[in-house]
């Protein structure tokens, strides 16, 4: 069995404590053993990052560009193999795994370009003979804590801007999916990333994650994951006055108006609600449907659901892979039970035995629901969607905005005015018109409002807001 170690100060370091990475499509398939770090591994990683910081922040933009560009090329060249690893450890389909790997490659290449487009501003002072310069500098050592549902894209979209803007990194990937982050570490190492600039410490959130967020040598923390851990990190970082960026859950609405083109709306809702097994913070979990199209929409959705093939993530025929682990599956099944008491009707949602020891679940559609039910207030994070019938656009808008979350929101309509009205009034960070709520571009801002996100946006040029700090200099040349 291949053993995989942590990368600390440019060395592969074993803690002696290895844990198996298991395939959720078939738990008899063990992908490899991954080293568990602890608080002392984090101390060493933070020390290495602090020692490397001065030299790294002073490297030329060209040197940083060349490193990130080379990493992006290597990830792209290995996309089939890495995508397969991703699907094996997380359970999304092979097409999704390869697609996510290419997205990670593009993220590295985008931020390679950003190294050469550093933002700055020069102005004359309001006083004579003085120049004013506003420049951006790295924040310092950043701690990155990532979830299992996008095991290569999310580490990539945190690591690449951190390094591009001259920071050093300590990352803890999710315990369920350490494989892809380990591959990024291998590639950064092979491409000549200087020792200490990038450090990988795998292990549990309660030990390694906690040690990163509380470490006084970590200047800023970027986290994606659950609301409860996000709130805890906000408290810790608030007390220590650390910069913090949190991406948490969603209960994303997709409005389907009477004039929607069902040949667009149904595939958008099937994709947004069920693809990646519904394990996306951008998933459309509330389908808010105007009364005039409700019955036709339900009929088409039901037919489309029956065509979906649930199976092993590596099987080319599979549309929906397994749930990530037994804990998430049990949580999903308990929400399906709840739906049986709250909704008028439940289609699907049962556990599937497919002749393999995997965590398979039929996609679930909850019919005849209203927005006050728990199934429509709490994030399920599985292949489950609710239909909420409304009388008109105003009610649809009110229901869409009536949630503690505010990540993504969508509308299917052929009426430009309605689409524009929704775009203006949606209390979310990302709006989709005639498109699934999930599945975003890699080069533009990502994030939400209300309980979904906290701190500056991720991705694209906006990532600079979190990974840099502003300095204003006054120069009197005599
Ligand atoms: N917004 C999103 O994209 C995601 C949302 N979720 C939501 O969270 C629910 C639970 O998933 P789960 O994986 O448990 O999410 P968590 O929030 O527990 O995990 C996210 C990351 O945080 C780490 N972590 C856990 N506790 C701490 C801590 N005290 N300090 C620092 N880091 C910590 C985890 O480590 P470890 O590996 O040990 O768990 C993991 O790396 C899902 O059902 C879903 O609702 C989950 C994943 C992504
Ligand atoms: O929908 C996407 O493309 C990204 C979703 C995401 O980042 C998440 O679920 O954490």
Coordinates of C-alpha atoms and ligand atoms in Angstrom, one line a residue:
X1 CA 0.0 0.0 0.0
X2 CA 1.5 3.4 -1.0
X3 CA 2.2 5.7 1.9
X4 CA 1.9 9.5 1.4
X5 CA 3.6 12.0 3.7
X6 CA 3.2 15.6 4.7
X7 CA 5.3 18.2 2.9
X8 CA 7.0 20.5 5.5
X9 CA 9.9 22.9 4.8
X10 CA 10.5 21.2 1.5
X11 CA 10.8 17.7 3.0
X12 CA 8.4 14.7 2.9
X13 CA 7.8 14.1 6.6
X14 CA 6.1 11.0 8.1
X15 CA 4.3 11.2 11.5
X16 CA 4.3 7.4 11.6
X17 CA 0.5 7.6 11.8
X18 CA -1.2 6.6 8.5
X19 CA -4.9 6.5 7.6
X20 CA -6.5 4.7 4.7
X21 CA -8.2 6.8 2.0
X22 CA -11.3 4.8 1.0
X23 CA -13.3 4.8 -2.3
X24 CA -16.9 5.6 -1.5
X25 CA -18.0 3.7 -4.7
X26 CA -16.5 0.5 -3.2
X27 CA -15.1 0.6 0.3
X28 CA -13.0 -2.5 -0.4
X29 CA -10.9 -0.3 -2.7
X30 CA -8.2 1.4 -0.5
X31 CA -6.6 4.2 -2.5
X32 CA -3.6 4.7 -0.3
X33 CA -2.4 5.6 3.2
X34 CA -2.0 9.2 4.1
X35 CA 0.0 10.6 7.0
X36 CA -1.8 12.2 9.9
X37 CA 0.0 15.3 11.2
X38 CA -0.6 16.9 14.6
X39 CA -0.1 20.2 16.4
X40 CA 3.7 19.8 16.3
X41 CA 3.6 19.2 12.5
X42 CA 1.7 22.4 12.2
X43 CA 4.3 24.2 14.4
X44 CA 7.1 23.0 12.1
X45 CA 5.1 23.9 9.0
X46 CA 4.4 27.5 10.2
X47 CA 8.0 27.9 11.3
X48 CA 9.1 26.8 7.8
X49 CA 6.6 29.2 6.1
X50 CA 7.7 32.1 8.2
X51 CA 11.4 31.5 7.4
X52 CA 10.6 31.3 3.7
X53 CA 8.3 34.4 3.6
X54 CA 10.9 37.2 3.2
X55 CA 12.6 35.6 0.2
X56 CA 9.3 34.5 -1.4
X57 CA 7.6 37.9 -1.1
X58 CA 10.7 39.4 -2.8
X59 CA 10.8 37.0 -5.7
X60 CA 10.1 38.6 -9.1
X61 CA 6.6 38.4 -10.5
X62 CA 8.2 36.4 -13.4
X63 CA 9.6 33.7 -11.0
X64 CA 6.2 33.3 -9.4
X65 CA 4.5 33.3 -12.8
X66 CA 6.8 30.6 -14.1
X67 CA 6.2 28.3 -11.0
X68 CA 2.4 28.6 -11.1
X69 CA 2.3 28.2 -14.9
X70 CA 4.4 25.1 -14.7
X71 CA 2.1 23.7 -12.0
X72 CA -1.0 24.4 -14.1
X73 CA 0.6 22.7 -17.2
X74 CA 1.6 19.6 -15.1
X75 CA -1.9 19.3 -13.7
X76 CA -3.5 19.6 -17.1
X77 CA -1.1 17.0 -18.6
X78 CA -2.0 14.6 -15.9
X79 CA -5.8 15.4 -15.9
X80 CA -6.9 11.9 -16.8
X81 CA -5.0 10.2 -14.0
X82 CA -5.7 12.9 -11.4
X83 CA -9.3 13.1 -12.4
X84 CA -9.5 9.3 -11.8
X85 CA -7.9 9.7 -8.4
X86 CA -10.4 12.4 -7.6
X87 CA -13.4 10.3 -8.6
X88 CA -12.0 7.4 -6.6
X89 CA -11.6 9.3 -3.4
X90 CA -14.6 11.7 -3.6
X91 CA -17.2 9.7 -5.7
X92 CA -18.1 12.3 -8.3
X93 CA -18.2 10.9 -11.9
X94 CA -15.1 10.5 -14.0
X95 CA -16.2 13.3 -16.3
X96 CA -16.7 15.6 -13.3
X97 CA -13.4 14.5 -11.8
X98 CA -11.4 15.2 -15.0
X99 CA -13.4 18.5 -15.5
X100 CA -12.6 19.6 -11.9
X101 CA -8.9 18.7 -12.5
X102 CA -8.8 20.8 -15.6
X103 CA -10.4 23.6 -13.7
X104 CA -7.6 23.4 -11.1
X105 CA -5.0 23.6 -13.9
X106 CA -6.7 26.7 -15.3
X107 CA -6.9 28.3 -11.9
X108 CA -3.1 27.9 -11.6
X109 CA -2.6 29.4 -15.0
X110 CA -4.9 32.3 -14.4
X111 CA -3.0 33.2 -11.2
X112 CA 0.3 32.8 -13.1
X113 CA -1.0 35.7 -15.2
X114 CA -2.1 37.6 -12.1
X115 CA 1.5 37.6 -10.9
X116 CA 2.3 39.9 -13.9
X117 CA -0.7 42.1 -13.3
X118 CA -0.1 43.4 -9.8
X119 CA -2.4 46.1 -8.7
X120 CA -1.1 49.5 -7.6
X121 CA -2.0 53.1 -7.7
X122 CA 0.0 56.3 -7.9
X123 CA -1.3 59.8 -7.1
X124 CA 0.0 63.3 -6.4
X125 CA -0.4 64.3 -2.8
X126 CA -2.8 67.1 -1.9
X127 CA 0.4 68.7 -0.5
X128 CA 3.1 70.1 -2.9
X129 CA 6.1 68.0 -4.0
X130 CA 4.9 64.8 -2.4
X131 CA 4.0 61.6 -4.3
X132 CA 1.5 59.0 -2.9
X133 CA 1.7 55.3 -3.8
X134 CA -0.8 52.7 -2.9
X135 CA 0.6 49.2 -3.2
X136 CA -0.4 45.8 -2.2
X137 CA 1.7 43.4 -0.2
X138 CA 1.3 39.8 0.9
X139 CA -0.7 39.1 4.1
X140 CA 2.1 36.7 5.3
X141 CA 1.5 33.1 6.2
X142 CA -1.9 31.9 5.2
X143 CA -3.7 28.8 6.7
X144 CA -6.0 27.0 4.2
X145 CA -8.6 24.5 5.5
X146 CA -10.5 22.8 2.6
X147 CA -13.5 20.4 2.3
X148 CA -13.9 17.1 0.6
X149 CA -16.5 18.0 -2.1
X150 CA -14.0 19.8 -4.5
X151 CA -10.8 18.1 -3.5
X152 CA -8.6 19.7 -6.2
X153 CA -10.4 22.9 -7.3
X154 CA -10.9 24.4 -3.9
X155 CA -7.2 23.8 -2.7
X156 CA -6.2 25.2 -6.1
X157 CA -8.3 28.4 -5.9
X158 CA -6.8 29.1 -2.4
X159 CA -3.2 28.0 -3.0
X160 CA -2.7 29.7 -6.4
X161 CA -3.7 33.3 -5.4
X162 CA -1.9 32.9 -2.1
X163 CA 1.4 32.1 -3.8
X164 CA 0.8 34.6 -6.7
X165 CA 0.5 37.4 -4.2
X166 CA 3.6 36.5 -2.3
X167 CA 2.3 34.6 0.7
X168 CA 3.5 31.3 2.2
X169 CA 1.0 28.5 2.7
X170 CA 0.1 25.9 5.3
X171 CA -2.8 23.8 4.0
X172 CA -4.9 21.0 5.6
X173 CA -7.1 19.2 3.1
X174 CA -10.2 17.3 4.2
X175 CA -9.5 14.0 5.9
X176 CA -11.8 12.2 3.5
X177 CA -10.0 13.3 0.4
X178 CA -6.3 14.1 1.0
X179 CA -5.2 12.5 -2.3
X180 CA -5.7 15.4 -4.7
X181 CA -4.1 18.0 -2.3
X182 CA -1.1 15.6 -2.0
X183 CA -0.8 15.6 -5.8
X184 CA -0.7 19.4 -5.9
X185 CA 2.0 19.2 -3.2
X186 CA 4.0 16.7 -5.3
X187 CA 3.7 18.9 -8.4
X188 CA 4.7 22.1 -6.6
X189 CA 7.7 20.3 -5.2
X190 CA 8.7 18.9 -8.6
X191 CA 8.4 22.3 -10.2
X192 CA 10.9 23.8 -7.7
X193 CA 8.7 25.6 -5.2
X194 CA 11.2 26.8 -2.6
X195 CA 11.3 24.9 0.7
X196 CA 8.7 26.3 3.2
X197 CA 6.8 28.4 0.7
X198 CA 4.1 25.6 0.5
X199 CA 3.4 23.2 3.3
X200 CA 0.9 20.3 3.4
X201 CA -0.2 18.9 6.8
X202 CA -2.9 16.2 6.5
X203 CA -5.0 15.0 9.4
X204 CA -8.1 15.8 11.4
X205 CA -9.8 19.1 11.6
X206 CA -10.0 18.9 15.4
X207 CA -6.2 18.6 15.7
X208 CA -4.4 19.9 12.6
X209 CA -7.1 22.3 11.5
X210 CA -7.5 23.7 15.1
X211 CA -3.7 24.1 15.4
X212 CA -3.6 26.1 12.1
X213 CA -6.4 28.5 12.9
X214 CA -5.1 29.1 16.5
X215 CA -1.4 29.4 15.6
X216 CA -0.1 32.9 16.2
X217 CA 2.3 32.6 13.3
X218 CA -0.7 32.3 10.8
X219 CA -1.8 35.7 9.7
X220 CA -4.9 34.8 7.7
X221 CA -7.2 31.8 7.4
X222 CA -9.3 30.8 4.4
X223 CA -11.9 28.1 5.0
X224 CA -14.6 26.3 3.0
X225 CA -16.9 23.8 4.8
X226 CA -19.8 23.6 7.2
X227 CA -21.5 26.5 8.9
X228 CA -20.7 25.3 12.4
X229 CA -16.9 25.0 11.8
X230 CA -17.0 28.3 9.9
X231 CA -18.6 30.1 12.9
X232 CA -16.0 28.6 15.2
X233 CA -13.1 29.8 12.9
X234 CA -14.7 33.3 12.8
X235 CA -14.7 33.4 16.6
X236 CA -11.1 32.2 16.9
X237 CA -9.8 34.5 14.2
X238 CA -11.8 37.4 15.4
X239 CA -10.3 37.1 18.9
X240 CA -6.8 36.9 17.4
X241 CA -7.5 39.7 14.9
X242 CA -6.6 37.4 11.9
X243 CA -7.9 38.1 8.5
X244 CA -10.5 35.5 7.7
X245 CA -12.4 34.3 4.6
X246 CA -15.3 31.7 5.0
X247 CA -17.3 29.9 2.4
X248 CA -20.0 27.9 4.0
X249 CA -23.3 26.4 2.9
X250 CA -26.2 27.3 0.7
X251 CA -29.9 26.6 0.3
X252 CA -30.0 27.9 -3.2
X253 CA -33.2 28.7 -5.0
X254 CA -34.0 28.1 -8.6
X255 CA -37.1 29.9 -9.8
X256 CA -39.0 28.4 -12.8
X257 CA -41.5 30.9 -14.3
X258 CA -44.5 30.0 -16.4
X259 CA -42.8 31.2 -19.6
X260 CA -39.6 29.0 -18.9
X261 CA -38.4 26.8 -21.8
X262 CA -38.7 23.4 -20.2
X263 CA -35.9 22.0 -22.5
X264 CA -33.6 24.5 -20.7
X265 CA -35.2 24.5 -17.2
X266 CA -35.3 20.8 -16.6
X267 CA -31.7 20.0 -17.5
X268 CA -30.6 23.1 -15.5
X269 CA -32.5 21.8 -12.5
X270 CA -31.3 18.2 -12.9
X271 CA -27.7 19.4 -13.1
X272 CA -27.9 22.0 -10.4
X273 CA -29.8 19.8 -7.9
X274 CA -28.3 16.3 -8.5
X275 CA -25.0 16.3 -10.3
X276 CA -21.9 15.8 -8.1
X277 CA -24.5 13.9 -6.0
X278 CA -25.9 17.2 -4.8
X279 CA -22.7 17.8 -2.8
X280 CA -22.1 21.3 -3.9
X281 CA -22.6 24.5 -1.8
X282 CA -24.1 26.0 -5.0
X283 CA -26.6 23.1 -5.5
X284 CA -30.2 24.1 -6.3
X285 CA -32.0 22.6 -3.3
X286 CA -35.2 24.7 -3.6
X287 CA -37.0 24.6 -6.9
X288 CA -39.5 27.5 -6.8
X289 CA -42.1 26.8 -9.5
X290 CA -44.9 29.1 -10.8
X291 CA -48.3 27.4 -10.7
X292 CA -49.0 27.5 -14.4
X293 CA -45.9 25.4 -15.3
X294 CA -45.8 23.4 -12.1
X295 CA -47.4 20.1 -13.3
X296 CA -45.6 20.0 -16.6
X297 CA -42.3 20.8 -14.8
X298 CA -42.8 18.0 -12.3
X299 CA -43.7 15.5 -15.0
X300 CA -40.6 16.3 -17.0
X301 CA -38.3 16.3 -13.9
X302 CA -39.7 12.9 -12.9
X303 CA -39.0 11.5 -16.3
X304 CA -35.5 13.0 -16.3
X305 CA -34.8 11.5 -12.9
X306 CA -35.7 8.1 -14.1
X307 CA -33.1 8.3 -16.9
X308 CA -30.3 9.1 -14.4
X309 CA -27.9 6.2 -13.8
X310 CA -26.6 5.9 -10.3
X311 CA -23.4 3.9 -10.0
X312 CA -19.7 3.6 -9.5
X313 CA -18.0 6.9 -10.1
X314 CA -15.5 5.3 -12.5
X315 CA -18.2 3.7 -14.7
X316 CA -18.5 5.8 -17.9
X317 CA -22.3 5.3 -17.9
X318 CA -22.8 6.8 -14.4
X319 CA -24.5 10.2 -14.1
X320 CA -24.5 10.3 -10.3
X321 CA -21.8 8.7 -8.1
X322 CA -22.1 7.6 -4.5
X323 CA -22.4 9.9 -1.4
X324 CA -19.0 10.7 0.1
X325 CA -19.3 8.5 3.2
X326 CA -21.6 6.7 5.6
X327 CA -22.1 9.7 7.8
X328 CA -23.2 11.9 5.0
X329 CA -25.4 9.1 3.6
X330 CA -27.1 8.6 7.0
X331 CA -27.7 12.3 7.3
X332 CA -29.2 12.4 3.8
X333 CA -31.5 9.5 4.6
X334 CA -32.7 11.1 7.8
X335 CA -33.7 14.2 5.8
X336 CA -35.6 11.9 3.3
X337 CA -37.4 10.5 6.4
X338 CA -38.2 14.0 7.5
X339 CA -39.4 14.8 4.0
X340 CA -41.8 11.9 4.2
X341 CA -43.5 13.6 7.1
X342 CA -43.2 17.2 5.8
X343 CA -43.8 17.0 2.0
X344 CA -46.9 15.8 0.3
X345 CA -44.9 13.2 -1.8
X346 CA -41.4 12.0 -2.0
X347 CA -40.0 10.5 -5.2
X348 CA -36.8 8.4 -4.8
X349 CA -34.3 9.1 -2.0
X350 CA -33.8 5.5 -0.9
X351 CA -30.5 3.8 -0.2
X352 CA -29.5 1.6 -3.2
X353 CA -27.6 -1.7 -3.1
X354 CA -25.8 -2.0 -6.4
X355 CA -23.8 -5.1 -5.8
X356 CA -20.8 -3.0 -4.5
X357 CA -20.0 -1.9 -1.1
X358 CA -20.6 1.8 -1.8
X359 CA -22.8 4.6 -0.4
X360 CA -25.4 4.8 -3.1
X361 CA -28.6 6.8 -2.9
X362 CA -31.4 7.4 -5.4
X363 CA -31.9 11.1 -6.1
X364 CA -34.9 12.5 -4.2
X365 CA -37.5 15.0 -5.2
X366 CA -39.8 16.3 -2.5
X367 CA -43.2 17.5 -3.9
X368 CA -45.8 19.8 -2.3
X369 CA -43.4 21.5 0.1
X370 CA -43.4 25.0 1.6
X371 CA -40.5 27.2 2.5
X372 CA -41.0 26.9 6.3
X373 CA -40.4 23.2 6.4
X374 CA -37.0 22.1 7.8
X375 CA -36.2 20.4 4.5
X376 CA -36.3 23.8 3.0
X377 CA -34.4 25.7 5.7
X378 CA -31.4 23.4 6.4
X379 CA -28.6 22.4 4.0
X380 CA -28.9 18.7 3.2
X381 CA -25.8 18.4 1.0
X382 CA -27.0 15.4 -0.9
X383 CA -29.0 14.5 -4.0
X384 CA -32.2 16.0 -2.7
X385 CA -34.4 18.8 -4.1
X386 CA -37.7 20.3 -3.0
X387 CA -40.4 21.8 -5.2
X388 CA -42.2 24.8 -3.8
X389 CA -45.2 26.0 -5.8
X390 CA -45.9 29.7 -6.0
X391 CA -48.5 31.9 -7.6
X392 CA -46.4 34.6 -9.3
X393 CA -43.0 36.2 -9.6
X394 CA -43.4 38.4 -6.5
X395 CA -44.0 35.3 -4.3
X396 CA -41.2 33.4 -6.0
X397 CA -38.8 36.3 -5.2
X398 CA -39.9 36.5 -1.6
X399 CA -39.5 32.7 -1.1
X400 CA -36.2 32.7 -2.8
X401 CA -34.8 35.4 -0.5
X402 CA -36.5 33.9 2.6
X403 CA -33.5 31.9 3.8
X404 CA -30.5 32.4 6.1
X405 CA -28.2 31.6 3.2
X406 CA -27.2 33.7 0.2
X407 CA -24.7 32.0 -2.1
X408 CA -26.3 31.4 -5.5
X409 CA -29.7 31.8 -7.0
X410 CA -31.2 31.1 -10.4
X411 CA -34.2 31.9 -12.6
X412 CA -35.5 30.1 -15.7
X413 CA -37.6 32.5 -17.9
X414 CA -37.7 33.9 -21.4
X415 CA -38.7 37.3 -20.1
X416 CA -35.7 39.6 -20.0
X417 CA -37.4 42.0 -17.6
X418 CA -38.1 39.2 -15.0
X419 CA -34.6 38.0 -15.3
X420 CA -33.3 41.5 -14.8
X421 CA -35.6 42.0 -11.8
X422 CA -34.4 38.8 -10.2
X423 CA -30.8 39.7 -10.9
X424 CA -31.3 43.0 -9.1
X425 CA -33.3 41.8 -6.1
X426 CA -31.8 38.4 -5.4
X427 CA -30.0 38.4 -2.0
X428 CA -27.1 36.2 -3.2
X429 CA -23.6 36.5 -4.4
X430 CA -24.1 34.7 -7.7
X431 CA -27.1 34.8 -10.1
X432 CA -27.7 32.4 -12.9
X433 CA -30.2 33.0 -15.7
X434 CA -31.3 29.9 -17.6
X435 CA -28.3 28.1 -16.2
X436 CA -27.8 25.7 -13.2
X437 CA -27.0 27.4 -9.9
X438 CA -23.8 25.2 -9.6
X439 CA -20.8 25.1 -11.9
X440 CA -19.0 28.4 -12.0
X441 CA -16.2 29.9 -14.0
X442 CA -12.7 29.9 -12.6
X443 CA -11.7 33.5 -13.5
X444 CA -14.4 35.6 -11.7
X445 CA -15.5 36.4 -8.2
X446 CA -17.0 33.5 -6.2
X447 CA -18.9 33.9 -2.9
X448 CA -22.2 34.8 -1.3
X449 CA -24.0 36.9 1.3
X450 CA -25.8 36.3 4.6
X451 CA -24.9 33.0 6.3
X452 CA -23.1 31.6 3.2
X453 CA -19.9 33.6 3.2
X454 CA -17.9 35.9 5.3
X455 CA -14.9 38.1 4.3
X456 CA -13.6 39.0 0.9
X457 CA -14.6 37.1 -2.3
X458 CA -12.5 34.2 -3.6
X459 CA -11.2 33.7 -7.2
X460 CA -10.5 35.9 -10.1
X461 CA -9.0 39.4 -9.6
X462 CA -11.1 39.8 -6.4
X463 CA -8.9 37.2 -4.6
X464 CA -6.3 39.9 -4.2
X465 CA -8.6 41.5 -1.6
X466 CA -8.0 38.6 0.8
X467 CA -4.4 37.6 -0.1
X468 CA -3.0 41.1 0.0
X469 CA -2.9 44.1 2.4
X470 CA -2.7 47.7 1.2
X471 CA 0.2 50.0 2.0
X472 CA 0.0 53.8 1.3
X473 CA 3.4 55.5 1.0
X474 CA 4.2 59.2 0.9
X475 CA 7.4 60.2 -0.8
X476 CA 9.0 63.7 -0.5
X477 CA 12.0 63.8 -2.8
X478 CA 13.2 67.2 -1.6
Ligands
LIG1 N1 -19.6 24.8 1.7 C1 -19.1 23.7 1.2 O1 -18.6 23.6 0.2 C2 -19.1 22.5 2.1 C3 -20.1 22.3 3.1 N2 -20.1 21.2 3.8 C4 -21.2 21.1 4.8 O2 -20.7 20.5 6.0 C5 -21.3 19.3 6.4 C6 -20.3 18.4 7.1 O3 -19.2 18.2 6.3 P1 -17.8 18.2 6.9 O4 -16.8 17.6 6.0 O5 -17.9 17.5 8.3 O6 -17.5 19.7 7.1 P2 -16.5 20.4 8.0 O7 -16.8 21.9 8.1 O8 -16.3 19.7 9.3 O9 -15.0 20.2 7.3 C7 -14.4 21.2 6.4 C8 -12.9 21.2 6.8 O10 -12.8 21.8 8.1 C9 -12.0 20.9 8.9 N3 -12.3 21.2 10.3 C10 -13.2 20.5 11.0 N4 -13.2 21.0 12.3 C11 -12.2 22.0 12.4 C12 -11.7 22.8 13.4 N5 -12.2 22.8 14.6 N6 -10.8 23.7 13.1 C13 -10.3 23.8 11.8 N7 -10.7 22.9 10.8 C14 -11.7 22.1 11.1 C15 -12.3 19.6 8.3 O11 -11.4 18.6 8.8 P3 -11.8 17.0 8.7 O12 -11.2 16.6 7.5 O13 -11.2 16.3 9.9 O14 -13.3 16.9 8.7 C16 -12.3 19.8 6.8 O15 -10.9 19.9 6.4 C17 -21.8 18.8 5.1 O16 -22.9 18.0 5.3 C18 -22.2 20.1 4.4 O17 -23.5 20.5 4.8 C19 -19.1 20.2 3.7 C20 -18.2 20.3 2.8 C21 -18.1 21.5 1.9
LIG2 O1 -20.5 25.1 -8.2 C1 -19.3 25.2 -8.3 O2 -18.8 25.2 -9.4 C2 -18.5 25.3 -7.1 C3 -19.2 24.8 -5.9 C4 -18.3 24.9 -4.7 O3 -17.3 25.6 -4.6 C5 -18.7 24.1 -3.5 O4 -19.6 23.4 -3.5 O5 -17.9 24.2 -2.5

